PDB file of C-alpha atoms in Angstrom:
ATOM      1  CA  MET A   1     -11.627 -16.272  -3.922  1.00 55.00           C
ATOM      2  CA  SER A   2     -10.732 -19.218  -6.114  1.00 51.00           C
ATOM      3  CA  ARG A   3      -9.066 -22.368  -4.789  1.00 47.00           C
ATOM      4  CA  HIS A   4      -6.021 -21.656  -6.967  1.00 44.00           C
ATOM      5  CA  ALA A   5      -5.593 -18.124  -5.530  1.00 43.00           C
ATOM      6  CA  LEU A   6      -5.948 -19.501  -1.975  1.00 37.00           C
ATOM      7  CA  SER A   7      -3.226 -22.069  -2.623  1.00 40.00           C
ATOM      8  CA  LEU A   8      -0.875 -19.376  -3.898  1.00 35.00           C
ATOM      9  CA  MET A   9      -1.505 -17.280  -0.783  1.00 40.00           C
ATOM     10  CA  ILE A  10      -0.674 -20.208   1.545  1.00 35.00           C
ATOM     11  CA  VAL A  11       2.549 -20.905  -0.344  1.00 38.00           C
ATOM     12  CA  ALA A  12       3.546 -17.236  -0.158  1.00 39.00           C
ATOM     13  CA  CYS A  13       2.950 -17.119   3.612  1.00 37.00           C
ATOM     14  CA  THR A  14       4.985 -20.282   4.095  1.00 40.00           C
ATOM     15  CA  LEU A  15       7.938 -18.881   2.157  1.00 41.00           C
ATOM     16  CA  ALA A  16       7.798 -15.625   4.066  1.00 43.00           C
ATOM     17  CA  THR A  17       8.094 -17.397   7.448  1.00 42.00           C
ATOM     18  CA  PRO A  18      11.790 -17.326   8.532  1.00 49.00           C
ATOM     19  CA  ILE A  19      13.344 -20.736   9.088  1.00 46.00           C
ATOM     20  CA  MET A  20      16.027 -20.680  11.798  1.00 46.00           C
ATOM     21  CA  PRO A  21      19.146 -22.674  10.862  1.00 53.00           C
ATOM     22  CA  ALA A  22      19.914 -25.750  12.989  1.00 51.00           C
ATOM     23  CA  ALA A  23      23.163 -24.185  14.213  1.00 51.00           C
ATOM     24  CA  ALA A  24      21.334 -21.074  15.426  1.00 51.00           C
ATOM     25  CA  ARG A  25      18.728 -23.156  17.236  1.00 53.00           C
ATOM     26  CA  ALA A  26      21.485 -25.183  18.885  1.00 51.00           C
ATOM     27  CA  ALA A  27      23.264 -21.982  19.951  1.00 53.00           C
ATOM     28  CA  GLU A  28      20.102 -20.884  21.754  1.00 68.00           C
ATOM     29  CA  ARG A  29      20.139 -24.165  23.672  1.00 88.00           C
ATOM     30  CA  SER A  30      23.749 -24.146  24.828  1.00 93.00           C
ATOM     31  CA  ILE A  31      25.936 -22.931  27.675  1.00 94.00           C
ATOM     32  CA  THR A  32      29.604 -21.943  27.602  1.00 95.00           C
ATOM     33  CA  VAL A  33      31.733 -22.063  30.742  1.00 96.00           C
ATOM     34  CA  THR A  34      35.419 -21.741  31.572  1.00 95.00           C
ATOM     35  CA  GLY A  35      37.235 -24.482  33.430  1.00 95.00           C
ATOM     36  CA  GLU A  36      40.536 -23.969  35.230  1.00 95.00           C
ATOM     37  CA  ALA A  37      43.065 -26.221  36.934  1.00 94.00           C
ATOM     38  CA  THR A  38      46.577 -25.959  38.348  1.00 91.00           C
ATOM     39  CA  VAL A  39      49.276 -28.489  39.074  1.00 89.00           C
ATOM     40  CA  SER A  40      51.932 -27.817  41.697  1.00 88.00           C
ATOM     41  CA  VAL A  41      55.326 -29.384  41.045  1.00 87.00           C
ATOM     42  CA  ALA A  42      58.861 -29.030  42.359  1.00 87.00           C
ATOM     43  CA  PRO A  43      61.474 -28.007  39.753  1.00 88.00           C
ATOM     44  CA  ASP A  44      63.973 -30.718  38.839  1.00 87.00           C
ATOM     45  CA  ASN A  45      66.436 -28.650  36.756  1.00 90.00           C
ATOM     46  CA  ALA A  46      68.198 -25.355  37.302  1.00 90.00           C
ATOM     47  CA  ASN A  47      69.883 -22.827  35.008  1.00 92.00           C
ATOM     48  CA  ILE A  48      72.487 -20.555  36.527  1.00 92.00           C
ATOM     49  CA  ARG A  49      74.471 -17.731  34.942  1.00 93.00           C
ATOM     50  CA  LEU A  50      77.847 -17.058  36.493  1.00 94.00           C
ATOM     51  CA  GLY A  51      81.253 -15.876  35.379  1.00 95.00           C
ATOM     52  CA  VAL A  52      84.500 -14.095  36.028  1.00 96.00           C
ATOM     53  CA  THR A  53      85.223 -10.367  35.836  1.00 96.00           C
ATOM     54  CA  SER A  54      88.904  -9.360  35.817  1.00 95.00           C
ATOM     55  CA  GLN A  55      90.844  -6.100  35.543  1.00 94.00           C
ATOM     56  CA  GLY A  56      94.271  -5.305  34.136  1.00 95.00           C
ATOM     57  CA  LYS A  57      96.428  -2.353  33.197  1.00 94.00           C
ATOM     58  CA  ASN A  58      96.042  -3.230  29.543  1.00 95.00           C
ATOM     59  CA  ALA A  59      93.756  -5.425  27.447  1.00 95.00           C
ATOM     60  CA  ARG A  60      96.238  -8.316  27.284  1.00 95.00           C
ATOM     61  CA  GLU A  61      96.770  -8.436  31.041  1.00 96.00           C
ATOM     62  CA  ALA A  62      93.039  -8.316  31.758  1.00 95.00           C
ATOM     63  CA  SER A  63      92.316 -11.043  29.177  1.00 96.00           C
ATOM     64  CA  GLU A  64      95.060 -13.380  30.422  1.00 95.00           C
ATOM     65  CA  THR A  65      93.977 -12.991  34.052  1.00 95.00           C
ATOM     66  CA  ASN A  66      90.365 -13.679  33.114  1.00 95.00           C
ATOM     67  CA  ALA A  67      91.321 -16.705  31.019  1.00 96.00           C
ATOM     68  CA  ARG A  68      93.224 -18.286  33.923  1.00 95.00           C
ATOM     69  CA  GLN A  69      90.356 -17.770  36.346  1.00 96.00           C
ATOM     70  CA  MET A  70      87.732 -18.983  33.879  1.00 96.00           C
ATOM     71  CA  THR A  71      89.748 -22.113  33.072  1.00 96.00           C
ATOM     72  CA  ASN A  72      89.769 -22.954  36.778  1.00 96.00           C
ATOM     73  CA  VAL A  73      86.020 -22.362  37.046  1.00 96.00           C
ATOM     74  CA  LEU A  74      85.245 -24.588  34.052  1.00 96.00           C
ATOM     75  CA  ALA A  75      87.454 -27.347  35.427  1.00 96.00           C
ATOM     76  CA  ALA A  76      85.721 -27.176  38.814  1.00 95.00           C
ATOM     77  CA  ILE A  77      82.295 -27.370  37.194  1.00 95.00           C
ATOM     78  CA  LYS A  78      83.329 -30.366  35.113  1.00 95.00           C
ATOM     79  CA  GLU A  79      84.740 -32.133  38.190  1.00 94.00           C
ATOM     80  CA  ALA A  80      81.379 -31.545  39.894  1.00 93.00           C
ATOM     81  CA  GLY A  81      79.684 -33.648  37.202  1.00 92.00           C
ATOM     82  CA  VAL A  82      78.359 -31.024  34.762  1.00 94.00           C
ATOM     83  CA  ALA A  83      78.570 -32.264  31.164  1.00 94.00           C
ATOM     84  CA  ASP A  84      80.139 -30.133  28.412  1.00 93.00           C
ATOM     85  CA  ARG A  85      76.777 -29.943  26.601  1.00 95.00           C
ATOM     86  CA  ASP A  86      75.289 -28.187  29.642  1.00 95.00           C
ATOM     87  CA  VAL A  87      77.799 -25.307  29.659  1.00 95.00           C
ATOM     88  CA  GLN A  88      77.465 -22.421  27.199  1.00 95.00           C
ATOM     89  CA  THR A  89      79.191 -19.050  26.963  1.00 94.00           C
ATOM     90  CA  SER A  90      76.539 -16.351  27.244  1.00 93.00           C
ATOM     91  CA  ARG A  91      78.618 -13.168  27.478  1.00 92.00           C
ATOM     92  CA  LEU A  92      82.180 -12.120  26.717  1.00 94.00           C
ATOM     93  CA  SER A  93      83.177  -8.466  26.866  1.00 95.00           C
ATOM     94  CA  LEU A  94      86.289  -6.262  27.028  1.00 94.00           C
ATOM     95  CA  GLN A  95      85.781  -2.677  28.185  1.00 94.00           C
ATOM     96  CA  PRO A  96      88.173   0.190  28.936  1.00 94.00           C
ATOM     97  CA  GLN A  97      87.967   1.707  32.410  1.00 91.00           C
ATOM     98  CA  TYR A  98      88.326   5.475  32.807  1.00 89.00           C
ATOM     99  CA  GLU A  99      88.871   7.691  35.813  1.00 85.00           C
ATOM    100  CA  GLN A 100      85.580   9.266  36.840  1.00 77.00           C
ATOM    101  CA  GLY A 101      84.663  12.545  38.505  1.00 70.00           C
ATOM    102  CA  LYS A 102      87.442  14.811  37.252  1.00 70.00           C
ATOM    103  CA  ALA A 103      87.322  17.670  34.791  1.00 70.00           C
ATOM    104  CA  GLY A 104      89.169  17.468  31.520  1.00 68.00           C
ATOM    105  CA  PRO A 105      89.922  14.448  29.330  1.00 77.00           C
ATOM    106  CA  ALA A 106      89.163  11.104  31.005  1.00 79.00           C
ATOM    107  CA  ARG A 107      92.288   9.162  31.973  1.00 84.00           C
ATOM    108  CA  LEU A 108      92.462   5.489  30.979  1.00 88.00           C
ATOM    109  CA  LEU A 109      92.950   3.336  34.063  1.00 90.00           C
ATOM    110  CA  GLY A 110      92.922  -0.093  32.465  1.00 94.00           C
ATOM    111  CA  PHE A 111      90.626  -2.723  31.025  1.00 95.00           C
ATOM    112  CA  GLN A 112      87.927  -5.026  32.353  1.00 96.00           C
ATOM    113  CA  VAL A 113      87.078  -8.436  30.912  1.00 96.00           C
ATOM    114  CA  THR A 114      83.848 -10.288  31.718  1.00 96.00           C
ATOM    115  CA  ASN A 115      83.298 -13.908  30.710  1.00 96.00           C
ATOM    116  CA  GLN A 116      79.910 -15.340  31.663  1.00 95.00           C
ATOM    117  CA  ILE A 117      78.531 -18.845  31.140  1.00 95.00           C
ATOM    118  CA  THR A 118      75.114 -20.460  31.505  1.00 95.00           C
ATOM    119  CA  ILE A 119      75.042 -23.846  33.216  1.00 95.00           C
ATOM    120  CA  ARG A 120      72.202 -26.369  33.101  1.00 94.00           C
ATOM    121  CA  ILE A 121      72.116 -28.465  36.282  1.00 93.00           C
ATOM    122  CA  ARG A 122      70.034 -31.574  35.656  1.00 92.00           C
ATOM    123  CA  GLU A 123      70.235 -32.909  39.204  1.00 89.00           C
ATOM    124  CA  ILE A 124      68.964 -30.090  41.345  1.00 87.00           C
ATOM    125  CA  ASP A 125      70.292 -31.641  44.550  1.00 86.00           C
ATOM    126  CA  LYS A 126      73.811 -30.985  43.240  1.00 88.00           C
ATOM    127  CA  PHE A 127      73.131 -27.288  42.684  1.00 87.00           C
ATOM    128  CA  PRO A 128      74.593 -25.939  45.984  1.00 86.00           C
ATOM    129  CA  GLY A 129      77.773 -27.992  45.650  1.00 89.00           C
ATOM    130  CA  ILE A 130      78.363 -26.958  42.035  1.00 91.00           C
ATOM    131  CA  LEU A 131      77.880 -23.303  42.913  1.00 89.00           C
ATOM    132  CA  ASP A 132      80.288 -23.556  45.835  1.00 90.00           C
ATOM    133  CA  ARG A 133      82.934 -25.190  43.653  1.00 92.00           C
ATOM    134  CA  ALA A 134      82.589 -22.481  41.000  1.00 93.00           C
ATOM    135  CA  ILE A 135      82.942 -19.686  43.550  1.00 92.00           C
ATOM    136  CA  ALA A 136      85.934 -21.347  45.194  1.00 93.00           C
ATOM    137  CA  ALA A 137      87.582 -21.689  41.767  1.00 94.00           C
ATOM    138  CA  GLY A 138      87.300 -17.971  41.053  1.00 93.00           C
ATOM    139  CA  ALA A 139      83.770 -17.166  39.852  1.00 94.00           C
ATOM    140  CA  ASN A 140      82.969 -13.676  41.117  1.00 93.00           C
ATOM    141  CA  GLU A 141      79.833 -12.795  39.155  1.00 90.00           C
ATOM    142  CA  MET A 142      76.352 -14.330  39.141  1.00 87.00           C
ATOM    143  CA  SER A 143      73.435 -12.701  37.340  1.00 83.00           C
ATOM    144  CA  GLY A 144      70.545 -15.100  37.784  1.00 80.00           C
ATOM    145  CA  ILE A 145      69.121 -18.477  38.758  1.00 85.00           C
ATOM    146  CA  GLU A 146      66.174 -20.100  37.010  1.00 87.00           C
ATOM    147  CA  PHE A 147      64.478 -23.249  38.279  1.00 87.00           C
ATOM    148  CA  VAL A 148      62.905 -25.387  35.546  1.00 86.00           C
ATOM    149  CA  VAL A 149      60.346 -28.207  35.337  1.00 87.00           C
ATOM    150  CA  SER A 150      61.624 -30.597  32.662  1.00 83.00           C
ATOM    151  CA  GLU A 151      58.367 -32.555  32.182  1.00 81.00           C
ATOM    152  CA  GLN A 152      56.190 -29.454  31.953  1.00 84.00           C
ATOM    153  CA  SER A 153      54.187 -30.634  28.903  1.00 85.00           C
ATOM    154  CA  LYS A 154      53.090 -33.892  30.537  1.00 85.00           C
ATOM    155  CA  LEU A 155      52.097 -32.106  33.723  1.00 85.00           C
ATOM    156  CA  LEU A 156      50.098 -29.555  31.740  1.00 90.00           C
ATOM    157  CA  ASP A 157      48.164 -32.430  30.160  1.00 91.00           C
ATOM    158  CA  GLN A 158      46.997 -33.388  33.636  1.00 90.00           C
ATOM    159  CA  ALA A 159      45.932 -29.791  34.276  1.00 92.00           C
ATOM    160  CA  ARG A 160      44.035 -29.701  30.956  1.00 93.00           C
ATOM    161  CA  ASP A 161      42.107 -32.843  31.874  1.00 94.00           C
ATOM    162  CA  ASP A 162      41.221 -31.355  35.248  1.00 94.00           C
ATOM    163  CA  ALA A 163      40.187 -28.064  33.592  1.00 95.00           C
ATOM    164  CA  VAL A 164      37.649 -29.849  31.361  1.00 95.00           C
ATOM    165  CA  SER A 165      36.251 -31.636  34.437  1.00 95.00           C
ATOM    166  CA  ASP A 166      35.976 -28.277  36.191  1.00 96.00           C
ATOM    167  CA  ALA A 167      34.055 -26.848  33.216  1.00 95.00           C
ATOM    168  CA  ARG A 168      31.607 -29.783  33.271  1.00 95.00           C
ATOM    169  CA  ARG A 169      31.050 -29.349  37.017  1.00 96.00           C
ATOM    170  CA  LYS A 170      30.172 -25.685  36.562  1.00 96.00           C
ATOM    171  CA  ALA A 171      27.903 -26.371  33.571  1.00 95.00           C
ATOM    172  CA  GLU A 172      25.992 -29.050  35.508  1.00 95.00           C
ATOM    173  CA  LEU A 173      25.351 -26.564  38.311  1.00 95.00           C
ATOM    174  CA  TYR A 174      23.972 -23.973  35.886  1.00 94.00           C
ATOM    175  CA  ALA A 175      21.871 -26.531  34.034  1.00 94.00           C
ATOM    176  CA  LYS A 176      20.339 -27.825  37.254  1.00 93.00           C
ATOM    177  CA  ALA A 177      19.546 -24.291  38.423  1.00 93.00           C
ATOM    178  CA  ALA A 178      17.866 -23.563  35.072  1.00 92.00           C
ATOM    179  CA  GLY A 179      15.823 -26.754  35.126  1.00 93.00           C
ATOM    180  CA  VAL A 180      17.432 -28.295  32.045  1.00 94.00           C
ATOM    181  CA  LYS A 181      19.818 -31.137  31.377  1.00 93.00           C
ATOM    182  CA  LEU A 182      23.370 -31.019  30.160  1.00 93.00           C
ATOM    183  CA  GLY A 183      23.876 -32.444  26.687  1.00 93.00           C
ATOM    184  CA  PRO A 184      27.023 -33.286  24.690  1.00 94.00           C
ATOM    185  CA  VAL A 185      30.021 -31.004  24.265  1.00 95.00           C
ATOM    186  CA  THR A 186      29.888 -28.975  21.055  1.00 95.00           C
ATOM    187  CA  SER A 187      33.237 -27.155  21.304  1.00 94.00           C
ATOM    188  CA  ILE A 188      36.369 -26.886  23.445  1.00 94.00           C
ATOM    189  CA  THR A 189      38.822 -23.986  23.211  1.00 94.00           C
ATOM    190  CA  GLU A 190      42.051 -23.756  25.183  1.00 93.00           C
ATOM    191  CA  GLU A 191      42.501 -20.259  26.508  1.00 85.00           C
ATOM    192  CA  GLY A 192      46.257 -20.570  26.806  1.00 66.00           C
ATOM    193  CA  SER A 193      48.462 -22.098  29.457  1.00 57.00           C
ATOM    194  CA  SER A 194      50.049 -19.687  31.883  1.00 53.00           C
ATOM    195  CA  PRO A 195      53.813 -19.774  32.353  1.00 53.00           C
ATOM    196  CA  PRO A 196      54.953 -21.454  35.553  1.00 52.00           C
ATOM    197  CA  ARG A 197      54.524 -19.307  38.646  1.00 49.00           C
ATOM    198  CA  PRO A 198      57.116 -19.853  41.375  1.00 44.00           C
ATOM    199  CA  VAL A 199      55.885 -20.680  44.856  1.00 38.00           C
ATOM    200  CA  VAL A 200      58.935 -20.069  46.992  1.00 36.00           C
ATOM    201  CA  GLN A 201      59.637 -22.436  49.834  1.00 35.00           C
ATOM    202  CA  ALA A 202      62.879 -22.020  51.731  1.00 34.00           C
ATOM    203  CA  MET A 203      65.291 -24.933  51.505  1.00 34.00           C
ATOM    204  CA  ARG A 204      68.694 -24.550  53.100  1.00 34.00           C
ATOM    205  CA  ALA A 205      71.398 -26.826  51.804  1.00 35.00           C
ATOM    206  CA  SER A 206      74.618 -27.733  53.557  1.00 41.00           C
ATOM    207  CA  ALA A 207      76.576 -25.356  51.327  1.00 50.00           C
ATOM    208  CA  VAL A 208      74.899 -22.417  49.581  1.00 57.00           C
ATOM    209  CA  PRO A 209      71.316 -21.696  50.703  1.00 62.00           C
ATOM    210  CA  VAL A 210      68.839 -22.008  47.812  1.00 66.00           C
ATOM    211  CA  ALA A 211      65.053 -22.025  47.530  1.00 68.00           C
ATOM    212  CA  PRO A 212      63.786 -23.933  44.461  1.00 73.00           C
ATOM    213  CA  GLY A 213      60.282 -24.090  45.953  1.00 74.00           C
ATOM    214  CA  GLU A 214      57.455 -25.205  43.666  1.00 80.00           C
ATOM    215  CA  GLN A 215      55.893 -24.005  40.424  1.00 83.00           C
ATOM    216  CA  LEU A 216      52.209 -23.749  39.543  1.00 85.00           C
ATOM    217  CA  LEU A 217      51.238 -24.848  36.035  1.00 88.00           C
ATOM    218  CA  ARG A 218      47.806 -23.504  35.001  1.00 91.00           C
ATOM    219  CA  ALA A 219      45.467 -24.605  32.206  1.00 92.00           C
ATOM    220  CA  ALA A 220      42.165 -22.956  31.201  1.00 94.00           C
ATOM    221  CA  VAL A 221      39.581 -24.109  28.667  1.00 95.00           C
ATOM    222  CA  SER A 222      36.289 -22.714  27.366  1.00 95.00           C
ATOM    223  CA  VAL A 223      33.745 -25.515  26.864  1.00 96.00           C
ATOM    224  CA  THR A 224      30.320 -25.259  25.203  1.00 96.00           C
ATOM    225  CA  PHE A 225      27.622 -27.808  26.138  1.00 96.00           C
ATOM    226  CA  GLU A 226      24.303 -28.403  24.470  1.00 95.00           C
ATOM    227  CA  LEU A 227      21.248 -28.104  26.737  1.00 94.00           C
ATOM    228  CA  THR A 228      18.268 -30.443  26.547  1.00 91.00           C
ATOM    229  CA  PRO A 229      14.826 -30.127  28.144  1.00 86.00           C
TER     230      PRO A 229
END
């Protein structure tokens, strides 16, 4: 075989040998773990939905009765220190009321008016007193209470930092067990922050008993580390 033919054969063999991309080689020397962290915090705001339901023989009577009661409720809430910007009408309805359970055409008995508002209470310690004032002023309907953490984003940042630390701790354990060393981080992906989970703790106020408890804010991240010999 000539020297020229031998050179061509060597070149052909070299080109036929697959060359693994750097990214693929790095992927073979990496580890991906999930880090989690939670922050427990007491709510500092509250949203409450309450209102007035009134009946009357006709629509006008029901509406006027409801308007008087609701005016008293709004005045009581304002006197308790709730700002106008924190009060919003959430439901207003007028419905006829019919006699039930009898055969034949339903007989109209009157009308029912419901006026419901949502109140944001920014000082949670005032919540029981505000609720008591509203009830004393004529509020006779309440459909829900929601306790809120106002600085949720900042608190989640703390949980995110702790989640990355948790991921590094786990990766170091795996690397040590495998007899390799942990290299730099190559990627971080947030897996989504869970909505606050209530942790109920009973708290009885001097007026209305309420339980704002605490909320758990959770952060989770997926972190990939490079491994070195």
